[in-house]
mmCIF file with all atom_site columns, C-alpha atoms in Angstrom:
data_model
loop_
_atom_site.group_PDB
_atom_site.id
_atom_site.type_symbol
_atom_site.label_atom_id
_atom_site.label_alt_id
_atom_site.label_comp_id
_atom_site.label_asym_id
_atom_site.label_entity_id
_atom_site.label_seq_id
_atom_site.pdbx_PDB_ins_code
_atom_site.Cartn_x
_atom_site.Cartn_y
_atom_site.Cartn_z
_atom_site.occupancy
_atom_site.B_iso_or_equiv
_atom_site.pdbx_formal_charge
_atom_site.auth_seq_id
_atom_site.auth_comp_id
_atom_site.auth_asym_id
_atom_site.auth_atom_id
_atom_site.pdbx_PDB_model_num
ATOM 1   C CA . UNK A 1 1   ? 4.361   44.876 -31.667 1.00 0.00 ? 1   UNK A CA 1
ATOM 2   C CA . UNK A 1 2   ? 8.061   45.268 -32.405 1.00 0.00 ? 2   UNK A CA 1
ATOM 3   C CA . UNK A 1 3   ? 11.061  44.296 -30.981 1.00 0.00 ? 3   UNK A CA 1
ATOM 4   C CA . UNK A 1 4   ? 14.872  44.421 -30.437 1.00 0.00 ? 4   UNK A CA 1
ATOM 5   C CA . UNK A 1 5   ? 15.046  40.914 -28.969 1.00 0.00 ? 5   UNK A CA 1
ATOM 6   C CA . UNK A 1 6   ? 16.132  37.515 -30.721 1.00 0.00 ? 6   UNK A CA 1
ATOM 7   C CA . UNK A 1 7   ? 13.020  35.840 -31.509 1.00 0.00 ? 7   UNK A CA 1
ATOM 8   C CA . UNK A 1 8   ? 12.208  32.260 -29.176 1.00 0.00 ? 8   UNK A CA 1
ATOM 9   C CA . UNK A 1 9   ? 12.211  29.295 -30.865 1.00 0.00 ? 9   UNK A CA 1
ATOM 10  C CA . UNK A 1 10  ? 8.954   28.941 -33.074 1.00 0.00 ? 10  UNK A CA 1
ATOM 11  C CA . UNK A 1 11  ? 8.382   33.118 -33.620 1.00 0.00 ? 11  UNK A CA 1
ATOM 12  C CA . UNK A 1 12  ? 8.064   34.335 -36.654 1.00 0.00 ? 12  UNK A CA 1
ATOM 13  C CA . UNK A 1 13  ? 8.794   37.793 -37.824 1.00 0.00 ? 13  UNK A CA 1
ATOM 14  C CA . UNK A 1 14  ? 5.738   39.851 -38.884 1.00 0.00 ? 14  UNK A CA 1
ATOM 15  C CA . UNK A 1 15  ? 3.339   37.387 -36.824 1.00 0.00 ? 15  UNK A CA 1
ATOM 16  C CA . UNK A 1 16  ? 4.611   37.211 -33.523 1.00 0.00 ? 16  UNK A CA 1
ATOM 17  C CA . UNK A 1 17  ? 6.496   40.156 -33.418 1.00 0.00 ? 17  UNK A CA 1
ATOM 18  C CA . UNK A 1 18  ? 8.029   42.339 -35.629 1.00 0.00 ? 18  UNK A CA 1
ATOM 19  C CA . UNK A 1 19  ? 12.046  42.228 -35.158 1.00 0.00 ? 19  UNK A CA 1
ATOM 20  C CA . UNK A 1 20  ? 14.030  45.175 -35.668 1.00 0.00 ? 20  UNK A CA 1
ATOM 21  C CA . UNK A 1 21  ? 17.684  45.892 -34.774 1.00 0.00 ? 21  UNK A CA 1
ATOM 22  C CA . UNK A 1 22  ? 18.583  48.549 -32.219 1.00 0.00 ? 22  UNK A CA 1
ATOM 23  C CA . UNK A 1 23  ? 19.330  50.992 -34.674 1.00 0.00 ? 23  UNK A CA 1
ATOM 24  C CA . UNK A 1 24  ? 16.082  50.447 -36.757 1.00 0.00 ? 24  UNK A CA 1
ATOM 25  C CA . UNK A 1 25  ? 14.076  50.515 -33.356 1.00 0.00 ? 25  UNK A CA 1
ATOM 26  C CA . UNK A 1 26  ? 16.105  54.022 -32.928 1.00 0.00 ? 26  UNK A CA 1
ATOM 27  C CA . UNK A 1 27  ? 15.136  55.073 -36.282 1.00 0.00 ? 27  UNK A CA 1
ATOM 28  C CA . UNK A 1 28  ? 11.535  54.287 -35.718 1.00 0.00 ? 28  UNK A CA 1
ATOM 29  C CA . UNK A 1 29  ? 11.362  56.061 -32.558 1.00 0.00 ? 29  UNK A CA 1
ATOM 30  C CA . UNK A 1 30  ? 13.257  59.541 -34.290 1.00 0.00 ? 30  UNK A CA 1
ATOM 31  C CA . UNK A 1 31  ? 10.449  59.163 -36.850 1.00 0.00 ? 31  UNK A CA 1
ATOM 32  C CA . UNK A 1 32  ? 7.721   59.173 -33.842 1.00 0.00 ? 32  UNK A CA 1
ATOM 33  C CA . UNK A 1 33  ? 6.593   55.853 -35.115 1.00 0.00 ? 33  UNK A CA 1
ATOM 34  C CA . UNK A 1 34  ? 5.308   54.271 -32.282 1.00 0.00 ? 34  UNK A CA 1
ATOM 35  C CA . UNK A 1 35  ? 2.222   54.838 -30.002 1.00 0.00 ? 35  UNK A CA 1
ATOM 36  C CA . UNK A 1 36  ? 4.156   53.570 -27.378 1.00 0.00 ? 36  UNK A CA 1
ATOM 37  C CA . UNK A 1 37  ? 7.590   52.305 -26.363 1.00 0.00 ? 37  UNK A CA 1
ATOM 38  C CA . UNK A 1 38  ? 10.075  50.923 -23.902 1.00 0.00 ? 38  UNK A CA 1
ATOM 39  C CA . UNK A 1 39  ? 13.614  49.236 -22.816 1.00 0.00 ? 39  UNK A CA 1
ATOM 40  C CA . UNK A 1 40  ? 12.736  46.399 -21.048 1.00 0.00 ? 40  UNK A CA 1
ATOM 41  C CA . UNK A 1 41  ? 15.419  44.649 -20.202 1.00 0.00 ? 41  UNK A CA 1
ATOM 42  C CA . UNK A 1 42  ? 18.196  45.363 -22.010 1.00 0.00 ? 42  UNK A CA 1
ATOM 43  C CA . UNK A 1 43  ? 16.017  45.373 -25.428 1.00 0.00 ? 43  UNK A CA 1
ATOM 44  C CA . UNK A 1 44  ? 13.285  47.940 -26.878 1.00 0.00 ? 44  UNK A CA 1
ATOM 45  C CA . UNK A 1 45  ? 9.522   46.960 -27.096 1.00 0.00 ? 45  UNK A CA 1
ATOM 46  C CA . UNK A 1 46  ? 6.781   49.090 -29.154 1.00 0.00 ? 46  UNK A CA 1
ATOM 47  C CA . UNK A 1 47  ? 3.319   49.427 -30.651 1.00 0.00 ? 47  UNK A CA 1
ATOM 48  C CA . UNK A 1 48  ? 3.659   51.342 -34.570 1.00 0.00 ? 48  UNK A CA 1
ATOM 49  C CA . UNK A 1 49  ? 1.261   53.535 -34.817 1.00 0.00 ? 49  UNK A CA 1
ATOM 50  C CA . UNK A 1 50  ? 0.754   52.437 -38.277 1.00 0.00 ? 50  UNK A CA 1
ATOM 51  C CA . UNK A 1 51  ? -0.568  48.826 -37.069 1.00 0.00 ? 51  UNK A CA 1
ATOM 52  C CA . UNK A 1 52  ? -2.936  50.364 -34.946 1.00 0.00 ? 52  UNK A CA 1
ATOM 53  C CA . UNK A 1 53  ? -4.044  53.217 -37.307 1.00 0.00 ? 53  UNK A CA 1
ATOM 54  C CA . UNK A 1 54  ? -5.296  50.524 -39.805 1.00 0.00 ? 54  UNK A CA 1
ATOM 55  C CA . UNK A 1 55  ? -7.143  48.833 -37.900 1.00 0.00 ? 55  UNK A CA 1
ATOM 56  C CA . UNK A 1 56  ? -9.045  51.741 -36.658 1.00 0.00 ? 56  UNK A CA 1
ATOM 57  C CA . UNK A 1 57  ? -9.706  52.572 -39.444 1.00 0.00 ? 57  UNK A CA 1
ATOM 58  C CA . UNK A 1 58  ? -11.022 48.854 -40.923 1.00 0.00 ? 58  UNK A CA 1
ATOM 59  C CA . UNK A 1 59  ? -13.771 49.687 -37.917 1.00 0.00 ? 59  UNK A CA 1
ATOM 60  C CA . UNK A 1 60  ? -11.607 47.172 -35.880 1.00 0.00 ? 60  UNK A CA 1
ATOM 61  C CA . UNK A 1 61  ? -11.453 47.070 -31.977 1.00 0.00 ? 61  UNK A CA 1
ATOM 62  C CA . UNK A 1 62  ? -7.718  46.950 -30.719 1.00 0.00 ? 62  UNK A CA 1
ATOM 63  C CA . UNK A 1 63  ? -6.272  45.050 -28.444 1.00 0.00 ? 63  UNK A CA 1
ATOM 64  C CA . UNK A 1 64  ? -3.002  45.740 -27.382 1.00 0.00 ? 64  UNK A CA 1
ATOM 65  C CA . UNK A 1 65  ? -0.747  43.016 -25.026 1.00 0.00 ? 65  UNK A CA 1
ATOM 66  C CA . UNK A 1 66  ? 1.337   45.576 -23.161 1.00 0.00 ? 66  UNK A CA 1
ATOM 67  C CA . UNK A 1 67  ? 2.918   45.997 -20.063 1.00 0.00 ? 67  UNK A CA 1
ATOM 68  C CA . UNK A 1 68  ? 1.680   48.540 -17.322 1.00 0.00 ? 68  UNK A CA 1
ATOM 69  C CA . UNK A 1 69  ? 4.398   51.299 -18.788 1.00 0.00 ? 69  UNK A CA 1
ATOM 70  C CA . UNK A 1 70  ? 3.159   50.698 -22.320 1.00 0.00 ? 70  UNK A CA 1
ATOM 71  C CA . UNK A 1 71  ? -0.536  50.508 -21.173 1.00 0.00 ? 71  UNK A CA 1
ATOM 72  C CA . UNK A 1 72  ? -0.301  53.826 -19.179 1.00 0.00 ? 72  UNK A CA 1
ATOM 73  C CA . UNK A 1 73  ? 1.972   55.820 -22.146 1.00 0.00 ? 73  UNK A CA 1
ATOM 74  C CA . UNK A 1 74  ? -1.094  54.679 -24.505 1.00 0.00 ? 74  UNK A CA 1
ATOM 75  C CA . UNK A 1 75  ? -3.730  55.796 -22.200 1.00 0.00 ? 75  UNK A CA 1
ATOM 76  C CA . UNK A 1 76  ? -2.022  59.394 -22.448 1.00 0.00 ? 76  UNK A CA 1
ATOM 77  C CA . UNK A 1 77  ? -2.864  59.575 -25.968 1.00 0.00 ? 77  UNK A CA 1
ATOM 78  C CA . UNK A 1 78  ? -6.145  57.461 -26.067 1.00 0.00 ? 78  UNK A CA 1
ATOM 79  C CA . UNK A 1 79  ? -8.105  58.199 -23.381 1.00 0.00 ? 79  UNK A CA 1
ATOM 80  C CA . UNK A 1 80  ? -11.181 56.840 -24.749 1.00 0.00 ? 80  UNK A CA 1
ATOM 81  C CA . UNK A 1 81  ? -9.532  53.477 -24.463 1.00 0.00 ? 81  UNK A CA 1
ATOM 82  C CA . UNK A 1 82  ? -10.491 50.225 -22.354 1.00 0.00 ? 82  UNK A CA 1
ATOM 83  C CA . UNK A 1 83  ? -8.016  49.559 -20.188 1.00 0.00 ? 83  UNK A CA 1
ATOM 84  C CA . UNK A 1 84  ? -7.797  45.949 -18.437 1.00 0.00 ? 84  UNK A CA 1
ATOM 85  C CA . UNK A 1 85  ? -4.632  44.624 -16.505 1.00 0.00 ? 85  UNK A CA 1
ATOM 86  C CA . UNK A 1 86  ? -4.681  40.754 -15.742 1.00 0.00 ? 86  UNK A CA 1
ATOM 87  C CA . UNK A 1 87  ? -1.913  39.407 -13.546 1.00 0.00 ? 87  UNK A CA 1
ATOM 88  C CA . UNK A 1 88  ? -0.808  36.147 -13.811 1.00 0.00 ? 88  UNK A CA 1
ATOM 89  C CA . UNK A 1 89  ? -2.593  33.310 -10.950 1.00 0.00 ? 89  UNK A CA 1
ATOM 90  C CA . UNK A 1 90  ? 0.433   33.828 -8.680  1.00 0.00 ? 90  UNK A CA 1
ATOM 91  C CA . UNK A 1 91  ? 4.000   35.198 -8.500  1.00 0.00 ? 91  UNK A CA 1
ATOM 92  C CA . UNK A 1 92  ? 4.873   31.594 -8.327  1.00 0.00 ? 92  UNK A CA 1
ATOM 93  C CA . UNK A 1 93  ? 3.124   30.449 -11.299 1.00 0.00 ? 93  UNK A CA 1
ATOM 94  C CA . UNK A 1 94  ? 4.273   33.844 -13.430 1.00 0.00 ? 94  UNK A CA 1
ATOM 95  C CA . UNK A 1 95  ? 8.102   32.154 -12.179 1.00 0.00 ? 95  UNK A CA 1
ATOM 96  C CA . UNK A 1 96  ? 7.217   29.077 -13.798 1.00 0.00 ? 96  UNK A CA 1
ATOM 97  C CA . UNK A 1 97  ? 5.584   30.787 -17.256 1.00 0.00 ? 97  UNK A CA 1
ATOM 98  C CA . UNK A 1 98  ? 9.246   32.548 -17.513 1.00 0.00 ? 98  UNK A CA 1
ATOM 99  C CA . UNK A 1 99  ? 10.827  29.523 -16.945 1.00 0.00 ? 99  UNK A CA 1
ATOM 100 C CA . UNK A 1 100 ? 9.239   27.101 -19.266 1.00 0.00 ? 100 UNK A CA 1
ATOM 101 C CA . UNK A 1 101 ? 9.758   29.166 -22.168 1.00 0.00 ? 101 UNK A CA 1
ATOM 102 C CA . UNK A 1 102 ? 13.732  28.369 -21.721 1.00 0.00 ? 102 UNK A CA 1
ATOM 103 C CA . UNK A 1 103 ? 15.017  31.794 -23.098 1.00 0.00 ? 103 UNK A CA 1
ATOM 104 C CA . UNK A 1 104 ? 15.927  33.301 -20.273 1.00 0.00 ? 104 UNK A CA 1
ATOM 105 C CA . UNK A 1 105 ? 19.734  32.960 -18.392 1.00 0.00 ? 105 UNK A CA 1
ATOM 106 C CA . UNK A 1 106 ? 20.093  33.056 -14.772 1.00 0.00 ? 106 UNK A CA 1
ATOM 107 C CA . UNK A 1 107 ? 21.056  36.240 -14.778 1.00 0.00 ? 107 UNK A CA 1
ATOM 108 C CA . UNK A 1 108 ? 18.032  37.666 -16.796 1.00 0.00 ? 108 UNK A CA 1
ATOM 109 C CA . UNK A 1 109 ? 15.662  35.606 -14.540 1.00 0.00 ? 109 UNK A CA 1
ATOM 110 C CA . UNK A 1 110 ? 16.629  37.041 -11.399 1.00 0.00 ? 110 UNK A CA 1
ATOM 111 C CA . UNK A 1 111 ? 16.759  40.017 -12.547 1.00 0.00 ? 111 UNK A CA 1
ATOM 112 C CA . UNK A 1 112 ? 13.086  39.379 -14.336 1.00 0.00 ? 112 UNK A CA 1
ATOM 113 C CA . UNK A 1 113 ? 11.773  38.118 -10.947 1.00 0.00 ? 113 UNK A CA 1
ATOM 114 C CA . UNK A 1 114 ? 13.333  41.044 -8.480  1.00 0.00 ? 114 UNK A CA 1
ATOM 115 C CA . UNK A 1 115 ? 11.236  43.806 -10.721 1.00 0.00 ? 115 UNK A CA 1
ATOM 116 C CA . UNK A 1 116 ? 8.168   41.853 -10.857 1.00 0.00 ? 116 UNK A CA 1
#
């Protein structure tokens, strides 16, 4: 996946994510480089079509971690797919997930938990 946002403490470009500016997420997307993508919150989130491409074609199965707007933008173009959603234990304990990681103001977080 690739990303706009500042990577958390402990991420690493090219393993956790891969992090791109705004303008080279803009780029990417004028080139129709991704199989899906979104503004979530202020930054852009994507699949490259590229990473996914390879490892069809290695014989590998894909999985993709996604939100429900990525998932359902993918399953327009692979409808062959397997699609699974898994929600977190509880609203509570999804609360708690965003708030451990620390990288998150106020602002963001109540603005993270009215949308979810």
């Amino acid at each position: 996946s690739a990303t706009t946002r500042s990577p958390r403490v402990g991420e690493v470009d090219g393993v956790n994510y891969h992090f791109l500016t705004k303008e080279e997420f803009k780029q990417r997307i004028a080139e129709d480089d991704f199989l899906e993508h979104a503004e979530v919150y202020g930054n852009y989130y994507g699949t490259p079509k590229s990473s996914v491409e390879k490892m069809l074609d290695e014989g590998k199965n894909v999985i993709l971690e996604i939100d429900i707007q990525g998932a359902l933008k993918v399953k327009e173009k692979a409808t062959d797919g397997v699609f699974i959603f898994i929600l977190p234990p509880s609203m509570e304990e999804l609360k708690q997930r965003i708030i451990k990681r620390g990288s998150e103001t106020p602002e963001s977080l109540m603005t993270r938990f009215k949308s979810a």
